[in-house]
mmCIF file of C-alpha atoms and ligand atoms in Angstrom:
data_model
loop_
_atom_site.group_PDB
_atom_site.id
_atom_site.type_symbol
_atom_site.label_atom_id
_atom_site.label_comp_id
_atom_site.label_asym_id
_atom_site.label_seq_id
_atom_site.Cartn_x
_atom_site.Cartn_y
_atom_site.Cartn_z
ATOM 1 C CA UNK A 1 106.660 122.722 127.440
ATOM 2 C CA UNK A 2 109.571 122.335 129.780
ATOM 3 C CA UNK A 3 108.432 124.939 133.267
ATOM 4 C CA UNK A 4 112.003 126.396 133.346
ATOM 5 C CA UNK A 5 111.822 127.680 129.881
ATOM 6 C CA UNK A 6 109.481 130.524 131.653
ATOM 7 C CA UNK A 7 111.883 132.025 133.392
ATOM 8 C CA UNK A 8 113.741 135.213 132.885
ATOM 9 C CA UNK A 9 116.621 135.351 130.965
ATOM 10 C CA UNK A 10 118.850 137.863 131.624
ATOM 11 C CA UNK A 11 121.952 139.501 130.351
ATOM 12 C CA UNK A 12 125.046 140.789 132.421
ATOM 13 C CA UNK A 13 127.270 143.136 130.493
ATOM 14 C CA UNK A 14 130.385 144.130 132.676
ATOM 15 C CA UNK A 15 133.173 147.844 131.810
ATOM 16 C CA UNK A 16 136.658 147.762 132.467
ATOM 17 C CA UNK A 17 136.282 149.674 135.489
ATOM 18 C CA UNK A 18 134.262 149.287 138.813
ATOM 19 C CA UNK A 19 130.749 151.482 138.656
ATOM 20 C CA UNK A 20 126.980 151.458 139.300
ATOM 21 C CA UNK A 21 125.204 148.465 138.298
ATOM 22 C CA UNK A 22 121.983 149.881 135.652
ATOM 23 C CA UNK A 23 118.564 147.293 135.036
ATOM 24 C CA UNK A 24 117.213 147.650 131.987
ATOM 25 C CA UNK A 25 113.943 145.808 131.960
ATOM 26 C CA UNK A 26 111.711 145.170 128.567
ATOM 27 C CA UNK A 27 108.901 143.004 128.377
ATOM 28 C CA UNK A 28 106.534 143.620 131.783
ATOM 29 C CA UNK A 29 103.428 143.295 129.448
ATOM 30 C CA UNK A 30 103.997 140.688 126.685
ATOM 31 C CA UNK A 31 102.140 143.099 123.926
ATOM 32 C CA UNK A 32 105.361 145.709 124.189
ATOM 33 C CA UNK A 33 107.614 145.067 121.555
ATOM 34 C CA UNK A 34 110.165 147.912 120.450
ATOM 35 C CA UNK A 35 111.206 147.802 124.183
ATOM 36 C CA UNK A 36 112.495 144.090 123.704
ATOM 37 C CA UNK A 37 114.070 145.142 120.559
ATOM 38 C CA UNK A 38 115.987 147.780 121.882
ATOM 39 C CA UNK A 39 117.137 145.253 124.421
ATOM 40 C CA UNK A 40 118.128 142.662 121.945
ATOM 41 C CA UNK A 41 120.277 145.709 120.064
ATOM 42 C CA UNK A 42 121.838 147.070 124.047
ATOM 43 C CA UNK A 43 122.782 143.424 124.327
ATOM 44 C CA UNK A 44 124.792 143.225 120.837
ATOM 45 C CA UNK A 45 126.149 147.054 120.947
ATOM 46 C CA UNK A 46 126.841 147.679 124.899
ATOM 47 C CA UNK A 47 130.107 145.552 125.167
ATOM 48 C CA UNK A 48 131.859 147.763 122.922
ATOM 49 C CA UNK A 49 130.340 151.420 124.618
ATOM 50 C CA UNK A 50 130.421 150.278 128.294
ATOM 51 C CA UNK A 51 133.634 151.845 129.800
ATOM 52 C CA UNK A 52 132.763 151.321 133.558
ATOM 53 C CA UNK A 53 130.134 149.701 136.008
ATOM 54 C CA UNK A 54 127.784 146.875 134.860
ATOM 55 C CA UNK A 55 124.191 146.800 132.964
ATOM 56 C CA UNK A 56 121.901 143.957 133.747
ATOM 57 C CA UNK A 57 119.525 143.651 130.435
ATOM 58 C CA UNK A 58 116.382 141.525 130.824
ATOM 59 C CA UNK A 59 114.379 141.553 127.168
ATOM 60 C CA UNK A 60 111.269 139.909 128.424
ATOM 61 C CA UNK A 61 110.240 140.152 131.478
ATOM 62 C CA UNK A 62 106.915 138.169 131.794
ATOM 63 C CA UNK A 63 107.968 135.622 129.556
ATOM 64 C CA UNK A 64 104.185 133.636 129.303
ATOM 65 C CA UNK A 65 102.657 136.831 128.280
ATOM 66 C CA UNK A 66 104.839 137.474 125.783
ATOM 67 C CA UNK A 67 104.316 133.991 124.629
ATOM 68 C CA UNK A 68 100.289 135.002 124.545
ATOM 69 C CA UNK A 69 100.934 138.084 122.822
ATOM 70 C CA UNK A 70 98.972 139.935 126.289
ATOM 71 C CA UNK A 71 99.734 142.269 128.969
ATOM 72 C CA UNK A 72 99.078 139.504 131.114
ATOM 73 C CA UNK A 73 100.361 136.076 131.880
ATOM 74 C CA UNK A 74 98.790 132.898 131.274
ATOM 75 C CA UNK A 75 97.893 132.963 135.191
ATOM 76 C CA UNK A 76 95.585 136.129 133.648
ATOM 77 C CA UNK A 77 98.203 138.259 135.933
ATOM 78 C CA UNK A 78 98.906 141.734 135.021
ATOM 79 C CA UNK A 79 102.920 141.699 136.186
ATOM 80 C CA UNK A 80 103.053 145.195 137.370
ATOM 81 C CA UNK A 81 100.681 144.801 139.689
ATOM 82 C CA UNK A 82 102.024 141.850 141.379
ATOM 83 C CA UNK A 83 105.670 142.319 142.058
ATOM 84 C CA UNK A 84 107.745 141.200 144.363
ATOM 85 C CA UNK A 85 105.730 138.031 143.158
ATOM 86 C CA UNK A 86 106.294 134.739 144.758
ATOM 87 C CA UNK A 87 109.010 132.248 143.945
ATOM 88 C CA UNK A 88 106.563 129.003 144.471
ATOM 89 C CA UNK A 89 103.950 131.068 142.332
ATOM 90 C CA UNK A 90 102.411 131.154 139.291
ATOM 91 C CA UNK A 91 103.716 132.106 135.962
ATOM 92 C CA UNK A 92 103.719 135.882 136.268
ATOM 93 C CA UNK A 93 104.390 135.529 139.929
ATOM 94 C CA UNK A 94 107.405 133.951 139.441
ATOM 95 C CA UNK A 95 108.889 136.131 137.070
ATOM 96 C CA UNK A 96 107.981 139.387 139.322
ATOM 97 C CA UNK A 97 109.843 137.725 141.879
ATOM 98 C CA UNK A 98 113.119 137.012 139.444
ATOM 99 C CA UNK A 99 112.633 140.770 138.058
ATOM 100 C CA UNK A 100 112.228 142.158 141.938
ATOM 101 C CA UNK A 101 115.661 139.908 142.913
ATOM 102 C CA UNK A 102 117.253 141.384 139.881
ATOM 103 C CA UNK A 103 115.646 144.956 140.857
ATOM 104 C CA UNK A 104 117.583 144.364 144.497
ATOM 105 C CA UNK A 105 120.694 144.045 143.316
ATOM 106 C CA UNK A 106 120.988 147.062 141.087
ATOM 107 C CA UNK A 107 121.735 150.346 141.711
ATOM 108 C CA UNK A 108 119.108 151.985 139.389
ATOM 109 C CA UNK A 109 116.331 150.586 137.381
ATOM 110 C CA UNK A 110 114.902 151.558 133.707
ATOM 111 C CA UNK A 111 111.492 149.798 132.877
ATOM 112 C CA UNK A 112 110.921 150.445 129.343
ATOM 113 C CA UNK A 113 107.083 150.041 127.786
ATOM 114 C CA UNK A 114 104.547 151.201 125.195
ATOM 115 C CA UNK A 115 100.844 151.578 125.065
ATOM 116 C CA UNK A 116 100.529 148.051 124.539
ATOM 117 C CA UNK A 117 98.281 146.913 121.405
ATOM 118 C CA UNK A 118 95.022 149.448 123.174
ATOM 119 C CA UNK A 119 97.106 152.463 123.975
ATOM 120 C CA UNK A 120 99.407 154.663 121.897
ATOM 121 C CA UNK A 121 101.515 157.315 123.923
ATOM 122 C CA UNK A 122 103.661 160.132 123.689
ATOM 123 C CA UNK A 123 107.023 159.528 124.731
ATOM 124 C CA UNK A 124 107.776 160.055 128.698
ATOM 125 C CA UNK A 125 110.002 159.388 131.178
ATOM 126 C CA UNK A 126 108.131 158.643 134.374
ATOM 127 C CA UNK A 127 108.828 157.756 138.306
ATOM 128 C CA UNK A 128 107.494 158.007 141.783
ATOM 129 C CA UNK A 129 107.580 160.841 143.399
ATOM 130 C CA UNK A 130 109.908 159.470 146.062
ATOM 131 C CA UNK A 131 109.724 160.413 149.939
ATOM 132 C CA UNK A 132 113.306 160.685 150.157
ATOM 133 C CA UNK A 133 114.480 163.793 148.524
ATOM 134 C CA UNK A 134 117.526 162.804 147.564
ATOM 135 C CA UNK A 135 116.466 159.733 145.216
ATOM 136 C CA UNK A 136 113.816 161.637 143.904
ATOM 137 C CA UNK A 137 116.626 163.887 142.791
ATOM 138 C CA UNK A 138 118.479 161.129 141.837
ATOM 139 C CA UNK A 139 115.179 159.897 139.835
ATOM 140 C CA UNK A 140 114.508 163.430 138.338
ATOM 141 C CA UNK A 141 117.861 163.559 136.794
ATOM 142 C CA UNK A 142 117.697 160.228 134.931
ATOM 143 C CA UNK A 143 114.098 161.048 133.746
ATOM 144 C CA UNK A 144 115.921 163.887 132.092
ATOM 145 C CA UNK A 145 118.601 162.148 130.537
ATOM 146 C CA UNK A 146 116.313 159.892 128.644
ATOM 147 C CA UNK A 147 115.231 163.076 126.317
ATOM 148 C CA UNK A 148 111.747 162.269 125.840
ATOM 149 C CA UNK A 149 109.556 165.364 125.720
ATOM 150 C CA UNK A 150 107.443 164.323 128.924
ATOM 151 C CA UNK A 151 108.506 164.028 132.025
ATOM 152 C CA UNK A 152 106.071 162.400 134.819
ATOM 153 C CA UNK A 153 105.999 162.066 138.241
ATOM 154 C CA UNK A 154 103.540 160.844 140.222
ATOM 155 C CA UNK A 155 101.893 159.345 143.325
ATOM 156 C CA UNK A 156 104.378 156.887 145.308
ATOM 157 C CA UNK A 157 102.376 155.131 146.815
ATOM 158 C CA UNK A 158 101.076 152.257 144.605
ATOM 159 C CA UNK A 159 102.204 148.810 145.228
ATOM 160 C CA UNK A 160 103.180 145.539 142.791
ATOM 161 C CA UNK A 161 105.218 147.489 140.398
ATOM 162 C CA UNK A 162 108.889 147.156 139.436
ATOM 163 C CA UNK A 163 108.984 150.965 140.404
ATOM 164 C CA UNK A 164 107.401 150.038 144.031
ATOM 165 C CA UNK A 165 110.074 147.264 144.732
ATOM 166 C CA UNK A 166 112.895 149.507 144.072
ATOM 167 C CA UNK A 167 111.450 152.585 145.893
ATOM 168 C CA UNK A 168 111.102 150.551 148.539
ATOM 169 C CA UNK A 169 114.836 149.399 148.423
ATOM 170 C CA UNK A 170 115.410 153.705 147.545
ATOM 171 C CA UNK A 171 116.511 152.304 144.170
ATOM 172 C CA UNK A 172 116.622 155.369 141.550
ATOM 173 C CA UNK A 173 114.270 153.986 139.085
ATOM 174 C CA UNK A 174 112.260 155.274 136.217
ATOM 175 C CA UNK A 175 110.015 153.924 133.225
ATOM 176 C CA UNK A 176 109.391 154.582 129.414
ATOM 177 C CA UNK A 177 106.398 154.617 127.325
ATOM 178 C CA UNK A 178 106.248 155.519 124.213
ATOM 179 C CA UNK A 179 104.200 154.249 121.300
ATOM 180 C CA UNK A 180 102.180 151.098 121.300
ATOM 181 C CA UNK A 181 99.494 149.756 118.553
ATOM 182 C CA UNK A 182 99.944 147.363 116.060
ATOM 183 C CA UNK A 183 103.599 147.078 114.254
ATOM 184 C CA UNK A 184 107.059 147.761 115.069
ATOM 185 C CA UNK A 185 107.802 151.843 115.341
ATOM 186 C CA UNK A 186 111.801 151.615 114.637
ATOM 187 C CA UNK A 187 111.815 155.304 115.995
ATOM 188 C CA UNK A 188 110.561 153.996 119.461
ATOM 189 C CA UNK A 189 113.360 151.384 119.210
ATOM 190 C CA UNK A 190 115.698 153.935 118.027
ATOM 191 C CA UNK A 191 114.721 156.366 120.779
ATOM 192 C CA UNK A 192 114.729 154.289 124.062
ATOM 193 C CA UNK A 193 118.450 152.829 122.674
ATOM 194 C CA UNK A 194 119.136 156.198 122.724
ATOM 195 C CA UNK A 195 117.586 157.338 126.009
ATOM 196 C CA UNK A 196 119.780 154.174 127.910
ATOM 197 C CA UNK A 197 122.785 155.496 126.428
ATOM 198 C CA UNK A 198 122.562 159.272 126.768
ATOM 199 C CA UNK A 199 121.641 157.828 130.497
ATOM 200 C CA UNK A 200 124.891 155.421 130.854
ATOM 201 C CA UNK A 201 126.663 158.620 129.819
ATOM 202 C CA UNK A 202 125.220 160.802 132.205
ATOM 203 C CA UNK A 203 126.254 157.973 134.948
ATOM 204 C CA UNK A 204 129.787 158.266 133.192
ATOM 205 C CA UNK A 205 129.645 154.762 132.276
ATOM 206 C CA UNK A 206 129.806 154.800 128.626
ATOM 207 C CA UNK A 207 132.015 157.131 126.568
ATOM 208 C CA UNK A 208 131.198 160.614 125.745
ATOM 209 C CA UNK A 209 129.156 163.484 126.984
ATOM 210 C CA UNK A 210 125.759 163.385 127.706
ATOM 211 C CA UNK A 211 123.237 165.179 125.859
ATOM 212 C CA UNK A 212 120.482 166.903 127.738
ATOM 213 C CA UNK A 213 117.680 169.074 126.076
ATOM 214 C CA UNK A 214 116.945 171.659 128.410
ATOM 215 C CA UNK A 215 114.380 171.034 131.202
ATOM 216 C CA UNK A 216 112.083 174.001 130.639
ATOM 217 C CA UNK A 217 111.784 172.769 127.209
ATOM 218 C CA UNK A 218 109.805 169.847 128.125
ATOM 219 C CA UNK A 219 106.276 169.247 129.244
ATOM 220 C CA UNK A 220 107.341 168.231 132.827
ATOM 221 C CA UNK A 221 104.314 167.681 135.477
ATOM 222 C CA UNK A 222 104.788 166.464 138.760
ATOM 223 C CA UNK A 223 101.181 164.850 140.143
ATOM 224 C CA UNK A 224 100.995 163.485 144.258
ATOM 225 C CA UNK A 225 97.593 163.017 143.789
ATOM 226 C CA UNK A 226 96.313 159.456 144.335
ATOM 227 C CA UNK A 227 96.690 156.890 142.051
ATOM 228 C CA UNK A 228 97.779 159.951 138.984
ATOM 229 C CA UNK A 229 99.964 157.877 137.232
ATOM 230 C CA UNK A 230 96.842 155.013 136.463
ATOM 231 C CA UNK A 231 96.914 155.247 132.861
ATOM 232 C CA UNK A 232 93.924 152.353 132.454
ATOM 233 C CA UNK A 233 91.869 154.500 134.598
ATOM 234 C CA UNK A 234 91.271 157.432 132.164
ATOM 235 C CA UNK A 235 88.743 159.153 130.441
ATOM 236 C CA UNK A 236 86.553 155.812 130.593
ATOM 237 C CA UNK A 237 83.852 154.809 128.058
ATOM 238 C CA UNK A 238 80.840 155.957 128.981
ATOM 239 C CA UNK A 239 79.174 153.161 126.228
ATOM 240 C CA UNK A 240 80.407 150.162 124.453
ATOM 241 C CA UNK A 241 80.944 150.423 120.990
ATOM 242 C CA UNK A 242 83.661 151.845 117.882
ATOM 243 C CA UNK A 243 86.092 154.115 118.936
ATOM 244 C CA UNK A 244 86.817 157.130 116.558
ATOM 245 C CA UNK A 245 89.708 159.113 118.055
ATOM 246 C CA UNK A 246 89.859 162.901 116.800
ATOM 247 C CA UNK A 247 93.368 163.547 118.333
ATOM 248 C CA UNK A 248 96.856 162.243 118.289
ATOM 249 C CA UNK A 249 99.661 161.922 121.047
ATOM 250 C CA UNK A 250 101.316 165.459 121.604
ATOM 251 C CA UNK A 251 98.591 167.316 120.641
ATOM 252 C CA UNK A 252 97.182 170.335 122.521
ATOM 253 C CA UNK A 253 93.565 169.798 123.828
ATOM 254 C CA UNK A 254 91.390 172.465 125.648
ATOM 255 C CA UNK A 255 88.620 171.723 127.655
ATOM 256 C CA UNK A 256 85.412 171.059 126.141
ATOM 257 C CA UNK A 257 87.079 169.614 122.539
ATOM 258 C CA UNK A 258 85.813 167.216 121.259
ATOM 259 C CA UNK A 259 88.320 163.913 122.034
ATOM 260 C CA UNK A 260 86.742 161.686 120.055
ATOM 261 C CA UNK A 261 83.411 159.853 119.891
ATOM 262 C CA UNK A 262 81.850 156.519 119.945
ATOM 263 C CA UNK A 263 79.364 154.753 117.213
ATOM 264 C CA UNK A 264 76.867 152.627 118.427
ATOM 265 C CA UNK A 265 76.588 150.009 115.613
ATOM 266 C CA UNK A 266 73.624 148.450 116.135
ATOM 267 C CA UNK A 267 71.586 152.224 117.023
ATOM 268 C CA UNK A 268 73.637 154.459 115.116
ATOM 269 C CA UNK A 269 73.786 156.764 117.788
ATOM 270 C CA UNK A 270 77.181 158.986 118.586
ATOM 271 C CA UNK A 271 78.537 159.635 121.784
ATOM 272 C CA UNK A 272 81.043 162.832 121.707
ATOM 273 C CA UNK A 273 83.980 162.485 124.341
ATOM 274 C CA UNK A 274 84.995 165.908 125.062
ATOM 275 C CA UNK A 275 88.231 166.792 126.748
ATOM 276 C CA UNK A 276 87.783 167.625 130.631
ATOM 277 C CA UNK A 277 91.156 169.451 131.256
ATOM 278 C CA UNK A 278 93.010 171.398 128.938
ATOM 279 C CA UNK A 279 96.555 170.319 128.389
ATOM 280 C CA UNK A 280 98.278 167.975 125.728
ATOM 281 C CA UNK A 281 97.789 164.188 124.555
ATOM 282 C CA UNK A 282 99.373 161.910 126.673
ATOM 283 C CA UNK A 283 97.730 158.632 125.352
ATOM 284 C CA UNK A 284 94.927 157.915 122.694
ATOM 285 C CA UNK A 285 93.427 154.568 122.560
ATOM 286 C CA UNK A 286 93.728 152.703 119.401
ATOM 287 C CA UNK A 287 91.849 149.163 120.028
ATOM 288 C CA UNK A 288 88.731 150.832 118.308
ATOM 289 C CA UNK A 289 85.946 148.272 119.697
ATOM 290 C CA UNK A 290 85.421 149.140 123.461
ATOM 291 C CA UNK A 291 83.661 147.951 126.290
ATOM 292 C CA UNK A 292 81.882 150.630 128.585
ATOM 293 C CA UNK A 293 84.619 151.637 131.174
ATOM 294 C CA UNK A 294 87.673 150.952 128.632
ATOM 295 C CA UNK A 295 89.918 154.240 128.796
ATOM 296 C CA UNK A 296 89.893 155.834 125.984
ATOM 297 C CA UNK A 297 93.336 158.541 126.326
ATOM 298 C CA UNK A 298 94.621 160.807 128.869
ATOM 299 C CA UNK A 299 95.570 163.984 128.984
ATOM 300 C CA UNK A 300 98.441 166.293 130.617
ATOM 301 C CA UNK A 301 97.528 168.814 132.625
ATOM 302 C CA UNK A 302 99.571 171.586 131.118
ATOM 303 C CA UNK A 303 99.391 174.079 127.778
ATOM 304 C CA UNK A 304 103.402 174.720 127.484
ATOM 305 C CA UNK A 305 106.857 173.602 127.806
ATOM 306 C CA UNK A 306 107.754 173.787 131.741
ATOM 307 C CA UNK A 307 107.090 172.914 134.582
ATOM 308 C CA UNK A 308 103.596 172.458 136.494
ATOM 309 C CA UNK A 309 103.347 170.790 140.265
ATOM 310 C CA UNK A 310 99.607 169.322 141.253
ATOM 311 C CA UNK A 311 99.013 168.259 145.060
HETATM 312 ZN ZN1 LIG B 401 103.565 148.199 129.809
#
């Protein structure tokens, strides 16, 4: 296989009229699909909405995981946690330097994902909880314009993500997930199209008004504490074996309920996983074999549309 069919492809769709310059980004993890296919449909749809400005759309990101069908590349790297990357690098390491480049010359960044073929999650908007007040704002507002019933932010401080190279460049950025599992959900596809438009609206580069559901009518948390928005360190296994979940994304949990439990095949013993906050269902894993320290879900910390602040 020719080496430069692994790099990033991306595509540059200009408005009429001067404006900010929007990265969409799909395809960080190669097992994400409705985010590349909401790409593939921006790319065919945006010349005729785009009024003003310019959207950069890049479908796949790490383009040798996708080709493995895995989060990571076929250097074994995990893309988010490597960025800027390195132009004489590896696979993965190459392409989180392209996506970081691409990241630096935009003026705000949406990294769309799922729960990957493990996880399945309720849709959120997420970011960084950004020193500077006034991107955070900035960060905040775009979060809301997606329309997705969570909103997310969390600890700034973790490195090698496409969020970390644009907060360090105080680059508004924010990330999807939504979904994830085997098969194509069209309503994820459907959603995030929706959630870059309502936001190109909202930065009065496409035509018409944005829509905005009400922020008190979301589950909104905002977590500083370390490392709170490490979804694959979770509620980890406590044993290997078959995962039976008992709850689905969006669902309230209260402390003590039973999450789900795993089967030991080969003792037939049951281990209950019981909730330890009370809140709602982020994330629910649904690879059902797993390995002692696998995360098996997550859970918000809060019982009701609002707002709740943990530092
Ligand atoms: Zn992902």
């Amino acid at each position: 296989m020719k080496e430069s069919i692994n790099h990033i492809k991306s595509f540059r769709i200009e408005g009429k009229t001067p404006g900010p310059h929007v990265l969409l980004a799909a395809g960080v993890h190669g097992d994400e699909y409705e985010p590349v296919l909401t790409a593939i449909e921006l790319i065919n749809e945006l010349p005729q909405l785009l009024i003003s400005g310019s959207v950069t759309i890049v479908p796949i990101v790490n383009v040798t995981a996708y080709r493995m069908s895995s989060r990571y590349g076929e250097d074994g790297l995990d893309l988010a946690r490597i960025c800027p990357g390195k132009p004489d690098g590896s696979a993965s390491e190459k392409n989180a330097f392209e996506i970081s480049t691409l990241i630096k010359a935009s003026d705000y960044l949406v990294d769309m994902h799922t729960g990957g073929l493990a996880h399945h999650i309720y849709p959120m908007a997420g970011f960084m909880l950004h020193p500077s007040g006034e991107v955070l704002e900035k960060q905040r507002a775009l979060a809301l314009a997606c329309n997705l019933p969570v909103i997310w932010g969390t600890d700034h401080r973790p490195n090698g993500r496409t969020l970390s190279v644009a907060r360090d460049e105080y680059i508004p950025a924010i990330y999807l997930e939504y979904g994830g599992g085997s098969g194509i959900r069209k309503e994820v596809v459907k959603t995030y199209k929706d959630s870059c438009i309502n936001v190109l609206k909202y930065l009065k580069m496409a035509e018409g008004e944005a829509e905005i559901i009400a922020p008190e009518k979301r589950f909104w948390v905002e977590d500083s504490m370390p490392d709170s928005g490490y979804f694959q360190g979770k509620m980890p296994a406590p044993s290997d074996g078959i995962f039976v979940c008992e709850k689905t994304p969006g669902e309230p949990i209260k402390r003590e309920e039973l999450f789900g439990k795993i089967i030991d095949p080969f003792t037939g013993s049951s281990t209950a996983i019981l909730a330890d906050i009370e809140g709602i269902v982020l994330s629910v894993r649904v690879a059902v074999h797993v390995k002692k320290g696998d995360a098996l879900g997550s859970i918000l910390p809060i019982v009701e549309p609002g707002k709740v602040i943990i530092n």
